[in-house]
Amino acid sequence: IATFHDYKIDSPHLLGLYISKGFLYYTINNVDMALYWYNQAKDKYLAEDEKSLQYGMLLSNLAMCQMVKENYPLAKQLSDEAYEICTQFYGDNSNNANDRLLILNNLATIYTKLKEFSKGKELYKRVIEEATSQQNTGTKALALINLSEIYLLNENDLPKAEEYLREAMKMEAASY
């Protein structure tokens, strides 16, 4: 019986398998195996010198894995590169930019984990603003929840935290 390792490395289907395996392992919390498969895909992209939108999303996935492993400097580096690539494809404020907004939200989370709260707040507010203009309630609600956490846990500003959390809850309730 042949495995997918037996196929030629240049197959685009193989690249998809690598990414799918990485995602599968990430969803079952096996981050080491997710990193292995995502890095296999990254190596293939780099071998082909391809900086496509899919490569940017792959970097974002790698960044999330590094965040789980609490390797925040590497997660930030990967997220910065992913954001730059997605911005090249989508522009800075496009109606099709949900991937870019999610990367920006993740970058804000990384800054928060690095205890750079003002930078995290700034990025969350930017996500909220752009998601509002794009009528993207899911991403906006996520950023509102994350922003409320900064106000609650790091600034002891319960009224402000509640304000953002209530707004997110209203949006979530309206979507059902």
GROMACS .gro file of C-alpha atoms in nm:
model
  176
    1ILE     CA    1   0.000   0.000   0.000
    2ALA     CA    2   0.142   0.338  -0.101
    3THR     CA    3   0.128   0.631   0.136
    4PHE     CA    4   0.124   0.994   0.030
    5HIS     CA    5   0.498   1.006   0.108
    6ASP     CA    6   0.546   0.788  -0.202
    7TYR     CA    7   0.413   1.060  -0.434
    8LYS     CA    8   0.624   1.331  -0.590
    9ILE     CA    9   0.693   1.624  -0.359
   10ASP     CA   10   0.590   1.877  -0.624
   11SER     CA   11   0.229   1.764  -0.622
   12PRO     CA   12  -0.007   2.049  -0.522
   13HIS     CA   13  -0.229   1.785  -0.362
   14LEU     CA   14   0.056   1.683  -0.135
   15LEU     CA   15   0.092   2.041  -0.016
   16GLY     CA   16  -0.279   2.042   0.066
   17LEU     CA   17  -0.238   1.718   0.257
   18TYR     CA   18   0.045   1.865   0.462
   19ILE     CA   19  -0.167   2.166   0.555
   20SER     CA   20  -0.473   1.951   0.626
   21LYS     CA   21  -0.273   1.720   0.851
   22GLY     CA   22  -0.135   2.023   1.035
   23PHE     CA   23  -0.485   2.159   1.085
   24LEU     CA   24  -0.614   1.822   1.200
   25TYR     CA   25  -0.340   1.785   1.461
   26TYR     CA   26  -0.392   2.145   1.576
   27THR     CA   27  -0.764   2.085   1.631
   28ILE     CA   28  -0.693   1.784   1.854
   29ASN     CA   29  -0.431   1.984   2.048
   30ASN     CA   30  -0.129   1.795   1.920
   31VAL     CA   31   0.067   2.110   1.846
   32ASP     CA   32   0.400   1.936   1.791
   33MET     CA   33   0.259   1.724   1.509
   34ALA     CA   34   0.074   2.027   1.370
   35LEU     CA   35   0.404   2.215   1.362
   36TYR     CA   36   0.570   1.923   1.190
   37TRP     CA   37   0.315   1.916   0.905
   38TYR     CA   38   0.285   2.293   0.875
   39ASN     CA   39   0.664   2.316   0.853
   40GLN     CA   40   0.664   2.050   0.582
   41ALA     CA   41   0.427   2.272   0.383
   42LYS     CA   42   0.633   2.583   0.460
   43ASP     CA   43   0.948   2.413   0.334
   44LYS     CA   44   0.769   2.326   0.010
   45TYR     CA   45   0.651   2.685  -0.037
   46LEU     CA   46   1.002   2.815   0.030
   47ALA     CA   47   1.155   2.564  -0.212
   48GLU     CA   48   0.925   2.703  -0.480
   49ASP     CA   49   0.985   3.063  -0.367
   50GLU     CA   50   0.611   3.115  -0.356
   51LYS     CA   51   0.470   3.392  -0.137
   52SER     CA   52   0.103   3.336  -0.213
   53LEU     CA   53  -0.199   3.418  -0.001
   54GLN     CA   54  -0.209   3.051   0.103
   55TYR     CA   55   0.150   3.083   0.223
   56GLY     CA   56   0.047   3.381   0.435
   57MET     CA   57  -0.235   3.181   0.590
   58LEU     CA   58   0.006   2.893   0.655
   59LEU     CA   59   0.235   3.134   0.842
   60SER     CA   60  -0.064   3.245   1.047
   61ASN     CA   61  -0.134   2.881   1.137
   62LEU     CA   62   0.230   2.834   1.237
   63ALA     CA   63   0.204   3.149   1.450
   64MET     CA   64  -0.100   3.010   1.631
   65CYS     CA   65   0.090   2.690   1.709
   66GLN     CA   66   0.381   2.894   1.844
   67MET     CA   67   0.136   3.094   2.054
   68VAL     CA   68   0.004   2.772   2.209
   69LYS     CA   69   0.364   2.672   2.284
   70GLU     CA   70   0.409   3.020   2.439
   71ASN     CA   71   0.687   3.105   2.194
   72TYR     CA   72   0.553   3.458   2.152
   73PRO     CA   73   0.852   3.620   1.976
   74LEU     CA   74   0.840   3.359   1.698
   75ALA     CA   75   0.461   3.379   1.686
   76LYS     CA   76   0.489   3.756   1.643
   77GLN     CA   77   0.748   3.721   1.366
   78LEU     CA   78   0.531   3.469   1.177
   79SER     CA   79   0.218   3.682   1.226
   80ASP     CA   80   0.394   3.995   1.103
   81GLU     CA   81   0.499   3.815   0.785
   82ALA     CA   82   0.152   3.661   0.740
   83TYR     CA   83  -0.010   4.003   0.784
   84GLU     CA   84   0.224   4.161   0.531
   85ILE     CA   85   0.149   3.891   0.271
   86CYS     CA   86  -0.229   3.912   0.325
   87THR     CA   87  -0.216   4.291   0.301
   88GLN     CA   88  -0.037   4.258  -0.035
   89PHE     CA   89  -0.323   4.045  -0.164
   90TYR     CA   90  -0.618   4.220   0.001
   91GLY     CA   91  -0.497   4.574   0.043
   92ASP     CA   92  -0.513   4.748   0.377
   93ASN     CA   93  -0.891   4.775   0.410
   94SER     CA   94  -1.070   4.544   0.171
   95ASN     CA   95  -1.415   4.393   0.199
   96ASN     CA   96  -1.262   4.048   0.146
   97ALA     CA   97  -1.007   4.080   0.422
   98ASN     CA   98  -1.139   3.854   0.698
   99ASP     CA   99  -0.819   3.646   0.691
  100ARG     CA  100  -0.614   3.964   0.733
  101LEU     CA  101  -0.836   4.079   1.021
  102LEU     CA  102  -0.801   3.745   1.197
  103ILE     CA  103  -0.423   3.766   1.160
  104LEU     CA  104  -0.436   4.120   1.301
  105ASN     CA  105  -0.651   3.997   1.591
  106ASN     CA  106  -0.400   3.717   1.658
  107LEU     CA  107  -0.115   3.968   1.644
  108ALA     CA  108  -0.297   4.178   1.906
  109THR     CA  109  -0.324   3.866   2.122
  110ILE     CA  110   0.049   3.806   2.086
  111TYR     CA  111   0.124   4.164   2.194
  112THR     CA  112  -0.102   4.109   2.493
  113LYS     CA  113   0.083   3.789   2.584
  114LEU     CA  114   0.410   3.983   2.554
  115LYS     CA  115   0.256   4.232   2.803
  116GLU     CA  116   0.256   4.510   2.542
  117PHE     CA  117  -0.102   4.596   2.633
  118SER     CA  118  -0.120   4.937   2.466
  119LYS     CA  119  -0.015   4.785   2.132
  120GLY     CA  120  -0.263   4.498   2.183
  121LYS     CA  121  -0.545   4.744   2.257
  122GLU     CA  122  -0.454   4.955   1.954
  123LEU     CA  123  -0.469   4.651   1.723
  124TYR     CA  124  -0.793   4.515   1.874
  125LYS     CA  125  -0.954   4.856   1.824
  126ARG     CA  126  -0.834   4.860   1.465
  127VAL     CA  127  -0.986   4.515   1.407
  128ILE     CA  128  -1.314   4.635   1.561
  129GLU     CA  129  -1.317   4.945   1.340
  130GLU     CA  130  -1.241   4.755   1.019
  131ALA     CA  131  -1.475   4.467   1.104
  132THR     CA  132  -1.751   4.722   1.169
  133SER     CA  133  -1.698   4.885   0.830
  134GLN     CA  134  -1.706   4.539   0.667
  135GLN     CA  135  -2.010   4.428   0.868
  136ASN     CA  136  -1.808   4.133   0.994
  137THR     CA  137  -1.979   4.067   1.325
  138GLY     CA  138  -1.794   3.745   1.411
  139THR     CA  139  -1.447   3.896   1.395
  140LYS     CA  140  -1.569   4.214   1.563
  141ALA     CA  141  -1.719   4.014   1.853
  142LEU     CA  142  -1.394   3.820   1.893
  143ALA     CA  143  -1.190   4.141   1.911
  144LEU     CA  144  -1.438   4.295   2.156
  145ILE     CA  145  -1.406   3.995   2.387
  146ASN     CA  146  -1.028   4.007   2.367
  147LEU     CA  147  -1.026   4.381   2.433
  148SER     CA  148  -1.254   4.339   2.734
  149GLU     CA  149  -0.999   4.096   2.876
  150ILE     CA  150  -0.727   4.362   2.868
  151TYR     CA  151  -0.950   4.608   3.049
  152LEU     CA  152  -1.054   4.352   3.307
  153LEU     CA  153  -0.731   4.166   3.380
  154ASN     CA  154  -0.466   4.427   3.315
  155GLU     CA  155  -0.627   4.761   3.384
  156ASN     CA  156  -0.885   4.669   3.648
  157ASP     CA  157  -1.143   4.872   3.456
  158LEU     CA  158  -1.452   4.660   3.511
  159PRO     CA  159  -1.701   4.911   3.358
  160LYS     CA  160  -1.503   4.932   3.033
  161ALA     CA  161  -1.456   4.554   3.022
  162GLU     CA  162  -1.831   4.502   3.073
  163GLU     CA  163  -1.911   4.756   2.800
  164TYR     CA  164  -1.706   4.567   2.541
  165LEU     CA  165  -1.826   4.227   2.658
  166ARG     CA  166  -2.193   4.333   2.647
  167GLU     CA  167  -2.149   4.465   2.294
  168ALA     CA  168  -1.994   4.133   2.188
  169MET     CA  169  -2.274   3.936   2.356
  170LYS     CA  170  -2.540   4.143   2.179
  171MET     CA  171  -2.375   4.072   1.848
  172GLU     CA  172  -2.356   3.700   1.921
  173ALA     CA  173  -2.721   3.691   2.035
  174ALA     CA  174  -2.832   3.876   1.720
  175SER     CA  175  -2.659   3.619   1.500
  176TYR     CA  176  -2.878   3.332   1.626
   0.00000   0.00000   0.00000
